[in-house]
Amino acid sequence: MTTAINELEQIRYSNQIILTTEQLADFYGTDSRHIKQNFRNNKKRFIEGKHYYFLKDTALKEFKNEVDNINLVGKRTSSLYLWTAQGASRHSKILGTDQAWN
């Protein structure tokens, strides 16, 4: 069962509402592996800072400390992609799931 957009936890980063890869996958009715693979295959169509943010090291640590939901990012996560609304829209064009078409 997938999640409706209004049921997703709203998280902000760089003054934008963003989604983690796992949230994006859940919303579009797929798994995070599929999101990651589509991104790798279409990376040239995504612009960092516009469609996504890539966090690691200090930026990731600061993000983990800011979010209220401690389960949002795993303790051992060494890097994290955060997707903006525009990035989520780009994914919907390449995923092909029923939820993405809707």
PDB file of N, CA and C in Angstrom:
ATOM      1  N   MET A   1       0.835  -1.174   0.000  1.00  0.00           N
ATOM      2  CA  MET A   1       0.000   0.000   0.000  1.00  0.00           C
ATOM      3  C   MET A   1       0.887   1.246   0.000  1.00  0.00           C
ATOM      4  N   THR A   2       0.555   2.184  -0.850  1.00  0.00           N
ATOM      5  CA  THR A   2       1.359   3.397  -0.940  1.00  0.00           C
ATOM      6  C   THR A   2       0.776   4.498  -0.080  1.00  0.00           C
ATOM      7  N   THR A   3       1.563   5.510   0.126  1.00  0.00           N
ATOM      8  CA  THR A   3       1.197   6.632   0.969  1.00  0.00           C
ATOM      9  C   THR A   3       0.678   7.782   0.124  1.00  0.00           C
ATOM     10  N   ALA A   4      -0.348   8.460   0.592  1.00  0.00           N
ATOM     11  CA  ALA A   4      -0.829   9.671  -0.067  1.00  0.00           C
ATOM     12  C   ALA A   4       0.109  10.816   0.278  1.00  0.00           C
ATOM     13  N   ILE A   5       0.216  11.780  -0.610  1.00  0.00           N
ATOM     14  CA  ILE A   5       1.155  12.884  -0.402  1.00  0.00           C
ATOM     15  C   ILE A   5       0.870  13.631   0.898  1.00  0.00           C
ATOM     16  N   ASN A   6      -0.398  13.770   1.269  1.00  0.00           N
ATOM     17  CA  ASN A   6      -0.715  14.504   2.501  1.00  0.00           C
ATOM     18  C   ASN A   6      -0.420  13.689   3.754  1.00  0.00           C
ATOM     19  N   GLU A   7      -0.092  12.402   3.604  1.00  0.00           N
ATOM     20  CA  GLU A   7       0.262  11.568   4.751  1.00  0.00           C
ATOM     21  C   GLU A   7       1.769  11.550   5.004  1.00  0.00           C
ATOM     22  N   LEU A   8       2.541  12.069   4.058  1.00  0.00           N
ATOM     23  CA  LEU A   8       3.992  12.063   4.213  1.00  0.00           C
ATOM     24  C   LEU A   8       4.417  13.119   5.223  1.00  0.00           C
ATOM     25  N   GLU A   9       5.428  12.780   5.992  1.00  0.00           N
ATOM     26  CA  GLU A   9       5.984  13.725   6.944  1.00  0.00           C
ATOM     27  C   GLU A   9       6.636  14.862   6.168  1.00  0.00           C
ATOM     28  N   GLN A  10       6.291  16.097   6.510  1.00  0.00           N
ATOM     29  CA  GLN A  10       6.880  17.234   5.818  1.00  0.00           C
ATOM     30  C   GLN A  10       8.219  17.586   6.457  1.00  0.00           C
ATOM     31  N   ILE A  11       9.250  17.541   5.638  1.00  0.00           N
ATOM     32  CA  ILE A  11      10.605  17.820   6.082  1.00  0.00           C
ATOM     33  C   ILE A  11      11.124  18.981   5.244  1.00  0.00           C
ATOM     34  N   ARG A  12      11.844  19.865   5.876  1.00  0.00           N
ATOM     35  CA  ARG A  12      12.411  21.009   5.159  1.00  0.00           C
ATOM     36  C   ARG A  12      13.928  20.910   5.149  1.00  0.00           C
ATOM     37  N   TYR A  13      14.462  21.294   4.005  1.00  0.00           N
ATOM     38  CA  TYR A  13      15.908  21.429   3.859  1.00  0.00           C
ATOM     39  C   TYR A  13      16.151  22.558   2.875  1.00  0.00           C
ATOM     40  N   SER A  14      17.043  23.446   3.186  1.00  0.00           N
ATOM     41  CA  SER A  14      17.362  24.591   2.340  1.00  0.00           C
ATOM     42  C   SER A  14      16.093  25.355   1.958  1.00  0.00           C
ATOM     43  N   ASN A  15      15.217  25.495   2.943  1.00  0.00           N
ATOM     44  CA  ASN A  15      13.968  26.250   2.803  1.00  0.00           C
ATOM     45  C   ASN A  15      12.989  25.652   1.793  1.00  0.00           C
ATOM     46  N   GLN A  16      13.093  24.343   1.551  1.00  0.00           N
ATOM     47  CA  GLN A  16      12.170  23.648   0.650  1.00  0.00           C
ATOM     48  C   GLN A  16      11.633  22.407   1.337  1.00  0.00           C
ATOM     49  N   ILE A  17      10.425  22.020   0.977  1.00  0.00           N
ATOM     50  CA  ILE A  17       9.900  20.736   1.427  1.00  0.00           C
ATOM     51  C   ILE A  17      10.549  19.673   0.556  1.00  0.00           C
ATOM     52  N   ILE A  18      11.104  18.664   1.198  1.00  0.00           N
ATOM     53  CA  ILE A  18      11.824  17.610   0.476  1.00  0.00           C
ATOM     54  C   ILE A  18      11.313  16.236   0.899  1.00  0.00           C
ATOM     55  N   LEU A  19      11.704  15.237   0.133  1.00  0.00           N
ATOM     56  CA  LEU A  19      11.408  13.837   0.432  1.00  0.00           C
ATOM     57  C   LEU A  19      12.702  13.048   0.399  1.00  0.00           C
ATOM     58  N   THR A  20      12.804  12.063   1.261  1.00  0.00           N
ATOM     59  CA  THR A  20      13.925  11.136   1.172  1.00  0.00           C
ATOM     60  C   THR A  20      13.641  10.167   0.025  1.00  0.00           C
ATOM     61  N   THR A  21      14.637   9.426  -0.366  1.00  0.00           N
ATOM     62  CA  THR A  21      14.458   8.432  -1.420  1.00  0.00           C
ATOM     63  C   THR A  21      13.403   7.401  -1.023  1.00  0.00           C
ATOM     64  N   GLU A  22      13.416   6.991   0.237  1.00  0.00           N
ATOM     65  CA  GLU A  22      12.440   6.004   0.704  1.00  0.00           C
ATOM     66  C   GLU A  22      11.013   6.558   0.652  1.00  0.00           C
ATOM     67  N   GLN A  23      10.840   7.817   1.046  1.00  0.00           N
ATOM     68  CA  GLN A  23       9.516   8.437   0.982  1.00  0.00           C
ATOM     69  C   GLN A  23       9.051   8.545  -0.466  1.00  0.00           C
ATOM     70  N   LEU A  24       9.948   8.933  -1.348  1.00  0.00           N
ATOM     71  CA  LEU A  24       9.617   9.062  -2.764  1.00  0.00           C
ATOM     72  C   LEU A  24       9.201   7.712  -3.343  1.00  0.00           C
ATOM     73  N   ALA A  25       9.947   6.682  -2.993  1.00  0.00           N
ATOM     74  CA  ALA A  25       9.622   5.336  -3.473  1.00  0.00           C
ATOM     75  C   ALA A  25       8.251   4.897  -2.978  1.00  0.00           C
ATOM     76  N   ASP A  26       7.974   5.113  -1.719  1.00  0.00           N
ATOM     77  CA  ASP A  26       6.685   4.744  -1.143  1.00  0.00           C
ATOM     78  C   ASP A  26       5.551   5.487  -1.848  1.00  0.00           C
ATOM     79  N   PHE A  27       5.750   6.777  -2.062  1.00  0.00           N
ATOM     80  CA  PHE A  27       4.720   7.596  -2.706  1.00  0.00           C
ATOM     81  C   PHE A  27       4.430   7.125  -4.132  1.00  0.00           C
ATOM     82  N   TYR A  28       5.476   6.735  -4.863  1.00  0.00           N
ATOM     83  CA  TYR A  28       5.299   6.311  -6.252  1.00  0.00           C
ATOM     84  C   TYR A  28       5.071   4.814  -6.415  1.00  0.00           C
ATOM     85  N   GLY A  29       4.947   4.088  -5.311  1.00  0.00           N
ATOM     86  CA  GLY A  29       4.613   2.665  -5.392  1.00  0.00           C
ATOM     87  C   GLY A  29       5.738   1.805  -5.941  1.00  0.00           C
ATOM     88  N   THR A  30       6.944   2.097  -5.531  1.00  0.00           N
ATOM     89  CA  THR A  30       8.097   1.317  -5.973  1.00  0.00           C
ATOM     90  C   THR A  30       9.034   1.139  -4.784  1.00  0.00           C
ATOM     91  N   ASP A  31      10.260   0.740  -5.026  1.00  0.00           N
ATOM     92  CA  ASP A  31      11.216   0.621  -3.928  1.00  0.00           C
ATOM     93  C   ASP A  31      12.382   1.583  -4.152  1.00  0.00           C
ATOM     94  N   SER A  32      13.138   1.812  -3.106  1.00  0.00           N
ATOM     95  CA  SER A  32      14.228   2.792  -3.188  1.00  0.00           C
ATOM     96  C   SER A  32      15.293   2.362  -4.197  1.00  0.00           C
ATOM     97  N   ARG A  33      15.470   1.069  -4.377  1.00  0.00           N
ATOM     98  CA  ARG A  33      16.437   0.570  -5.360  1.00  0.00           C
ATOM     99  C   ARG A  33      16.081   1.059  -6.766  1.00  0.00           C
ATOM    100  N   HIS A  34      14.798   1.048  -7.086  1.00  0.00           N
ATOM    101  CA  HIS A  34      14.316   1.501  -8.397  1.00  0.00           C
ATOM    102  C   HIS A  34      14.546   3.010  -8.563  1.00  0.00           C
ATOM    103  N   ILE A  35      14.289   3.782  -7.521  1.00  0.00           N
ATOM    104  CA  ILE A  35      14.529   5.224  -7.559  1.00  0.00           C
ATOM    105  C   ILE A  35      16.015   5.486  -7.808  1.00  0.00           C
ATOM    106  N   LYS A  36      16.867   4.800  -7.070  1.00  0.00           N
ATOM    107  CA  LYS A  36      18.313   4.992  -7.202  1.00  0.00           C
ATOM    108  C   LYS A  36      18.804   4.613  -8.597  1.00  0.00           C
ATOM    109  N   GLN A  37      18.296   3.512  -9.132  1.00  0.00           N
ATOM    110  CA  GLN A  37      18.708   3.065 -10.464  1.00  0.00           C
ATOM    111  C   GLN A  37      18.258   4.065 -11.528  1.00  0.00           C
ATOM    112  N   ASN A  38      17.035   4.534 -11.434  1.00  0.00           N
ATOM    113  CA  ASN A  38      16.551   5.527 -12.401  1.00  0.00           C
ATOM    114  C   ASN A  38      17.375   6.807 -12.332  1.00  0.00           C
ATOM    115  N   PHE A  39      17.748   7.202 -11.127  1.00  0.00           N
ATOM    116  CA  PHE A  39      18.576   8.390 -10.986  1.00  0.00           C
ATOM    117  C   PHE A  39      19.935   8.178 -11.649  1.00  0.00           C
ATOM    118  N   ARG A  40      20.562   7.045 -11.385  1.00  0.00           N
ATOM    119  CA  ARG A  40      21.866   6.759 -12.012  1.00  0.00           C
ATOM    120  C   ARG A  40      21.764   6.786 -13.540  1.00  0.00           C
ATOM    121  N   ASN A  41      20.677   6.215 -14.063  1.00  0.00           N
ATOM    122  CA  ASN A  41      20.499   6.149 -15.516  1.00  0.00           C
ATOM    123  C   ASN A  41      20.163   7.499 -16.146  1.00  0.00           C
ATOM    124  N   ASN A  42      19.678   8.445 -15.361  1.00  0.00           N
ATOM    125  CA  ASN A  42      19.222   9.737 -15.889  1.00  0.00           C
ATOM    126  C   ASN A  42      19.840  10.927 -15.162  1.00  0.00           C
ATOM    127  N   LYS A  43      20.991  10.724 -14.564  1.00  0.00           N
ATOM    128  CA  LYS A  43      21.587  11.752 -13.705  1.00  0.00           C
ATOM    129  C   LYS A  43      21.765  13.095 -14.426  1.00  0.00           C
ATOM    130  N   LYS A  44      22.039  13.065 -15.708  1.00  0.00           N
ATOM    131  CA  LYS A  44      22.244  14.309 -16.454  1.00  0.00           C
ATOM    132  C   LYS A  44      20.978  15.166 -16.524  1.00  0.00           C
ATOM    133  N   ARG A  45      19.822  14.593 -16.218  1.00  0.00           N
ATOM    134  CA  ARG A  45      18.552  15.327 -16.259  1.00  0.00           C
ATOM    135  C   ARG A  45      18.180  15.949 -14.919  1.00  0.00           C
ATOM    136  N   PHE A  46      19.013  15.724 -13.918  1.00  0.00           N
ATOM    137  CA  PHE A  46      18.778  16.253 -12.579  1.00  0.00           C
ATOM    138  C   PHE A  46      19.869  17.261 -12.226  1.00  0.00           C
ATOM    139  N   ILE A  47      19.480  18.355 -11.612  1.00  0.00           N
ATOM    140  CA  ILE A  47      20.420  19.390 -11.209  1.00  0.00           C
ATOM    141  C   ILE A  47      20.461  19.447  -9.688  1.00  0.00           C
ATOM    142  N   GLU A  48      21.679  19.277  -9.149  1.00  0.00           N
ATOM    143  CA  GLU A  48      21.829  19.352  -7.691  1.00  0.00           C
ATOM    144  C   GLU A  48      21.506  20.765  -7.218  1.00  0.00           C
ATOM    145  N   GLY A  49      20.727  20.876  -6.150  1.00  0.00           N
ATOM    146  CA  GLY A  49      20.295  22.165  -5.626  1.00  0.00           C
ATOM    147  C   GLY A  49      18.966  22.616  -6.192  1.00  0.00           C
ATOM    148  N   LYS A  50      18.548  22.008  -7.295  1.00  0.00           N
ATOM    149  CA  LYS A  50      17.239  22.309  -7.898  1.00  0.00           C
ATOM    150  C   LYS A  50      16.305  21.108  -7.787  1.00  0.00           C
ATOM    151  N   HIS A  51      16.803  19.934  -8.151  1.00  0.00           N
ATOM    152  CA  HIS A  51      16.002  18.711  -8.132  1.00  0.00           C
ATOM    153  C   HIS A  51      16.308  17.818  -6.935  1.00  0.00           C
ATOM    154  N   TYR A  52      17.494  17.960  -6.401  1.00  0.00           N
ATOM    155  CA  TYR A  52      17.898  17.121  -5.271  1.00  0.00           C
ATOM    156  C   TYR A  52      19.035  17.781  -4.505  1.00  0.00           C
ATOM    157  N   TYR A  53      19.241  17.275  -3.302  1.00  0.00           N
ATOM    158  CA  TYR A  53      20.404  17.624  -2.487  1.00  0.00           C
ATOM    159  C   TYR A  53      21.091  16.326  -2.116  1.00  0.00           C
ATOM    160  N   PHE A  54      22.402  16.335  -2.161  1.00  0.00           N
ATOM    161  CA  PHE A  54      23.180  15.168  -1.768  1.00  0.00           C
ATOM    162  C   PHE A  54      23.929  15.527  -0.494  1.00  0.00           C
ATOM    163  N   LEU A  55      23.617  14.825   0.589  1.00  0.00           N
ATOM    164  CA  LEU A  55      24.219  15.123   1.888  1.00  0.00           C
ATOM    165  C   LEU A  55      25.195  14.031   2.290  1.00  0.00           C
ATOM    166  N   LYS A  56      26.321  14.458   2.816  1.00  0.00           N
ATOM    167  CA  LYS A  56      27.283  13.536   3.419  1.00  0.00           C
ATOM    168  C   LYS A  56      28.095  14.332   4.428  1.00  0.00           C
ATOM    169  N   ASP A  57      28.854  13.648   5.203  1.00  0.00           N
ATOM    170  CA  ASP A  57      29.746  14.253   6.195  1.00  0.00           C
ATOM    171  C   ASP A  57      28.994  15.249   7.096  1.00  0.00           C
ATOM    172  N   THR A  58      29.495  16.463   7.207  1.00  0.00           N
ATOM    173  CA  THR A  58      28.941  17.452   8.125  1.00  0.00           C
ATOM    174  C   THR A  58      27.492  17.805   7.781  1.00  0.00           C
ATOM    175  N   ALA A  59      27.187  17.971   6.492  1.00  0.00           N
ATOM    176  CA  ALA A  59      25.819  18.327   6.087  1.00  0.00           C
ATOM    177  C   ALA A  59      24.832  17.239   6.507  1.00  0.00           C
ATOM    178  N   LEU A  60      25.222  15.984   6.351  1.00  0.00           N
ATOM    179  CA  LEU A  60      24.354  14.876   6.753  1.00  0.00           C
ATOM    180  C   LEU A  60      24.176  14.853   8.269  1.00  0.00           C
ATOM    181  N   LYS A  61      25.253  15.042   8.992  1.00  0.00           N
ATOM    182  CA  LYS A  61      25.177  15.045  10.463  1.00  0.00           C
ATOM    183  C   LYS A  61      24.254  16.166  10.942  1.00  0.00           C
ATOM    184  N   GLU A  62      24.379  17.352  10.369  1.00  0.00           N
ATOM    185  CA  GLU A  62      23.518  18.476  10.744  1.00  0.00           C
ATOM    186  C   GLU A  62      22.056  18.181  10.423  1.00  0.00           C
ATOM    187  N   PHE A  63      21.796  17.572   9.258  1.00  0.00           N
ATOM    188  CA  PHE A  63      20.427  17.224   8.886  1.00  0.00           C
ATOM    189  C   PHE A  63      19.846  16.213   9.868  1.00  0.00           C
ATOM    190  N   LYS A  64      20.605  15.182  10.215  1.00  0.00           N
ATOM    191  CA  LYS A  64      20.136  14.174  11.170  1.00  0.00           C
ATOM    192  C   LYS A  64      19.782  14.813  12.508  1.00  0.00           C
ATOM    193  N   ASN A  65      20.547  15.817  12.925  1.00  0.00           N
ATOM    194  CA  ASN A  65      20.290  16.489  14.196  1.00  0.00           C
ATOM    195  C   ASN A  65      19.075  17.415  14.140  1.00  0.00           C
ATOM    196  N   GLU A  66      18.705  17.879  12.960  1.00  0.00           N
ATOM    197  CA  GLU A  66      17.595  18.813  12.809  1.00  0.00           C
ATOM    198  C   GLU A  66      16.233  18.138  12.708  1.00  0.00           C
ATOM    199  N   VAL A  67      16.171  16.946  12.127  1.00  0.00           N
ATOM    200  CA  VAL A  67      14.872  16.309  11.913  1.00  0.00           C
ATOM    201  C   VAL A  67      14.344  15.723  13.216  1.00  0.00           C
ATOM    202  N   ASP A  68      13.030  15.828  13.381  1.00  0.00           N
ATOM    203  CA  ASP A  68      12.386  15.315  14.586  1.00  0.00           C
ATOM    204  C   ASP A  68      12.264  13.791  14.589  1.00  0.00           C
ATOM    205  N   ASN A  69      12.064  13.212  13.425  1.00  0.00           N
ATOM    206  CA  ASN A  69      11.871  11.779  13.303  1.00  0.00           C
ATOM    207  C   ASN A  69      13.230  11.083  13.243  1.00  0.00           C
ATOM    208  N   ILE A  70      13.637  10.475  14.351  1.00  0.00           N
ATOM    209  CA  ILE A  70      14.966   9.855  14.398  1.00  0.00           C
ATOM    210  C   ILE A  70      15.061   8.627  13.500  1.00  0.00           C
ATOM    211  N   ASN A  71      13.928   8.078  13.058  1.00  0.00           N
ATOM    212  CA  ASN A  71      13.926   6.915  12.182  1.00  0.00           C
ATOM    213  C   ASN A  71      13.984   7.291  10.708  1.00  0.00           C
ATOM    214  N   LEU A  72      13.969   8.574  10.417  1.00  0.00           N
ATOM    215  CA  LEU A  72      13.963   9.030   9.032  1.00  0.00           C
ATOM    216  C   LEU A  72      15.259   8.670   8.315  1.00  0.00           C
ATOM    217  N   VAL A  73      16.366   8.758   9.013  1.00  0.00           N
ATOM    218  CA  VAL A  73      17.680   8.454   8.440  1.00  0.00           C
ATOM    219  C   VAL A  73      18.367   7.449   9.355  1.00  0.00           C
ATOM    220  N   GLY A  74      18.802   6.341   8.785  1.00  0.00           N
ATOM    221  CA  GLY A  74      19.461   5.313   9.576  1.00  0.00           C
ATOM    222  C   GLY A  74      20.758   5.798  10.206  1.00  0.00           C
ATOM    223  N   LYS A  75      21.079   5.240  11.348  1.00  0.00           N
ATOM    224  CA  LYS A  75      22.299   5.632  12.070  1.00  0.00           C
ATOM    225  C   LYS A  75      23.556   5.444  11.230  1.00  0.00           C
ATOM    226  N   ARG A  76      23.593   4.410  10.439  1.00  0.00           N
ATOM    227  CA  ARG A  76      24.796   4.092   9.659  1.00  0.00           C
ATOM    228  C   ARG A  76      24.784   4.685   8.256  1.00  0.00           C
ATOM    229  N   THR A  77      23.803   5.499   7.951  1.00  0.00           N
ATOM    230  CA  THR A  77      23.722   6.121   6.634  1.00  0.00           C
ATOM    231  C   THR A  77      24.916   7.054   6.440  1.00  0.00           C
ATOM    232  N   SER A  78      25.671   6.842   5.368  1.00  0.00           N
ATOM    233  CA  SER A  78      26.860   7.665   5.121  1.00  0.00           C
ATOM    234  C   SER A  78      26.610   8.780   4.110  1.00  0.00           C
ATOM    235  N   SER A  79      25.516   8.667   3.356  1.00  0.00           N
ATOM    236  CA  SER A  79      25.133   9.715   2.419  1.00  0.00           C
ATOM    237  C   SER A  79      23.628   9.619   2.185  1.00  0.00           C
ATOM    238  N   LEU A  80      23.048  10.720   1.727  1.00  0.00           N
ATOM    239  CA  LEU A  80      21.598  10.773   1.610  1.00  0.00           C
ATOM    240  C   LEU A  80      21.206  11.715   0.483  1.00  0.00           C
ATOM    241  N   TYR A  81      20.264  11.274  -0.350  1.00  0.00           N
ATOM    242  CA  TYR A  81      19.668  12.145  -1.353  1.00  0.00           C
ATOM    243  C   TYR A  81      18.342  12.644  -0.816  1.00  0.00           C
ATOM    244  N   LEU A  82      18.112  13.927  -0.972  1.00  0.00           N
ATOM    245  CA  LEU A  82      16.841  14.554  -0.634  1.00  0.00           C
ATOM    246  C   LEU A  82      16.268  15.124  -1.922  1.00  0.00           C
ATOM    247  N   TRP A  83      14.992  14.865  -2.170  1.00  0.00           N
ATOM    248  CA  TRP A  83      14.364  15.235  -3.436  1.00  0.00           C
ATOM    249  C   TRP A  83      13.415  16.407  -3.251  1.00  0.00           C
ATOM    250  N   THR A  84      13.552  17.407  -4.098  1.00  0.00           N
ATOM    251  CA  THR A  84      12.637  18.547  -4.089  1.00  0.00           C
ATOM    252  C   THR A  84      11.379  18.166  -4.862  1.00  0.00           C
ATOM    253  N   ALA A  85      10.385  19.043  -4.862  1.00  0.00           N
ATOM    254  CA  ALA A  85       9.160  18.790  -5.632  1.00  0.00           C
ATOM    255  C   ALA A  85       9.488  18.639  -7.115  1.00  0.00           C
ATOM    256  N   GLN A  86      10.404  19.450  -7.609  1.00  0.00           N
ATOM    257  CA  GLN A  86      10.791  19.341  -9.021  1.00  0.00           C
ATOM    258  C   GLN A  86      11.518  18.032  -9.298  1.00  0.00           C
ATOM    259  N   GLY A  87      12.339  17.596  -8.355  1.00  0.00           N
ATOM    260  CA  GLY A  87      13.022  16.322  -8.515  1.00  0.00           C
ATOM    261  C   GLY A  87      12.054  15.151  -8.486  1.00  0.00           C
ATOM    262  N   ALA A  88      11.069  15.227  -7.595  1.00  0.00           N
ATOM    263  CA  ALA A  88      10.040  14.181  -7.521  1.00  0.00           C
ATOM    264  C   ALA A  88       9.256  14.119  -8.830  1.00  0.00           C
ATOM    265  N   SER A  89       8.983  15.280  -9.394  1.00  0.00           N
ATOM    266  CA  SER A  89       8.278  15.341 -10.675  1.00  0.00           C
ATOM    267  C   SER A  89       9.104  14.694 -11.786  1.00  0.00           C
ATOM    268  N   ARG A  90      10.398  14.930 -11.786  1.00  0.00           N
ATOM    269  CA  ARG A  90      11.281  14.298 -12.784  1.00  0.00           C
ATOM    270  C   ARG A  90      11.229  12.777 -12.651  1.00  0.00           C
ATOM    271  N   HIS A  91      11.231  12.304 -11.422  1.00  0.00           N
ATOM    272  CA  HIS A  91      11.164  10.851 -11.214  1.00  0.00           C
ATOM    273  C   HIS A  91       9.852  10.285 -11.745  1.00  0.00           C
ATOM    274  N   SER A  92       8.766  11.018 -11.583  1.00  0.00           N
ATOM    275  CA  SER A  92       7.469  10.499 -12.044  1.00  0.00           C
ATOM    276  C   SER A  92       7.478  10.265 -13.547  1.00  0.00           C
ATOM    277  N   LYS A  93       8.272  11.041 -14.283  1.00  0.00           N
ATOM    278  CA  LYS A  93       8.341  10.900 -15.732  1.00  0.00           C
ATOM    279  C   LYS A  93       9.071   9.622 -16.172  1.00  0.00           C
ATOM    280  N   ILE A  94       9.960   9.116 -15.322  1.00  0.00           N
ATOM    281  CA  ILE A  94      10.762   7.968 -15.725  1.00  0.00           C
ATOM    282  C   ILE A  94      10.414   6.664 -15.004  1.00  0.00           C
ATOM    283  N   LEU A  95       9.562   6.729 -13.991  1.00  0.00           N
ATOM    284  CA  LEU A  95       9.267   5.526 -13.208  1.00  0.00           C
ATOM    285  C   LEU A  95       8.293   4.584 -13.882  1.00  0.00           C
ATOM    286  N   GLY A  96       7.198   5.102 -14.381  1.00  0.00           N
ATOM    287  CA  GLY A  96       6.228   4.253 -15.061  1.00  0.00           C
ATOM    288  C   GLY A  96       5.282   3.485 -14.176  1.00  0.00           C
ATOM    289  N   THR A  97       5.251   3.743 -12.866  1.00  0.00           N
ATOM    290  CA  THR A  97       4.289   3.057 -12.004  1.00  0.00           C
ATOM    291  C   THR A  97       2.920   3.728 -12.137  1.00  0.00           C
ATOM    292  N   ASP A  98       1.872   3.027 -11.737  1.00  0.00           N
ATOM    293  CA  ASP A  98       0.528   3.613 -11.788  1.00  0.00           C
ATOM    294  C   ASP A  98       0.459   4.884 -10.948  1.00  0.00           C
ATOM    295  N   GLN A  99       1.072   4.871  -9.762  1.00  0.00           N
ATOM    296  CA  GLN A  99       1.049   6.051  -8.890  1.00  0.00           C
ATOM    297  C   GLN A  99       1.778   7.225  -9.540  1.00  0.00           C
ATOM    298  N   ALA A 100       2.873   6.959 -10.230  1.00  0.00           N
ATOM    299  CA  ALA A 100       3.610   8.031 -10.897  1.00  0.00           C
ATOM    300  C   ALA A 100       2.772   8.634 -12.023  1.00  0.00           C
ATOM    301  N   TRP A 101       2.026   7.811 -12.743  1.00  0.00           N
ATOM    302  CA  TRP A 101       1.172   8.327 -13.811  1.00  0.00           C
ATOM    303  C   TRP A 101       0.030   9.157 -13.247  1.00  0.00           C
ATOM    304  N   ASN A 102      -0.414   8.812 -12.049  1.00  0.00           N
ATOM    305  CA  ASN A 102      -1.504   9.588 -11.450  1.00  0.00           C
ATOM    306  C   ASN A 102      -0.984  10.893 -10.921  1.00  0.00           C
TER     307      ASN A 102
END
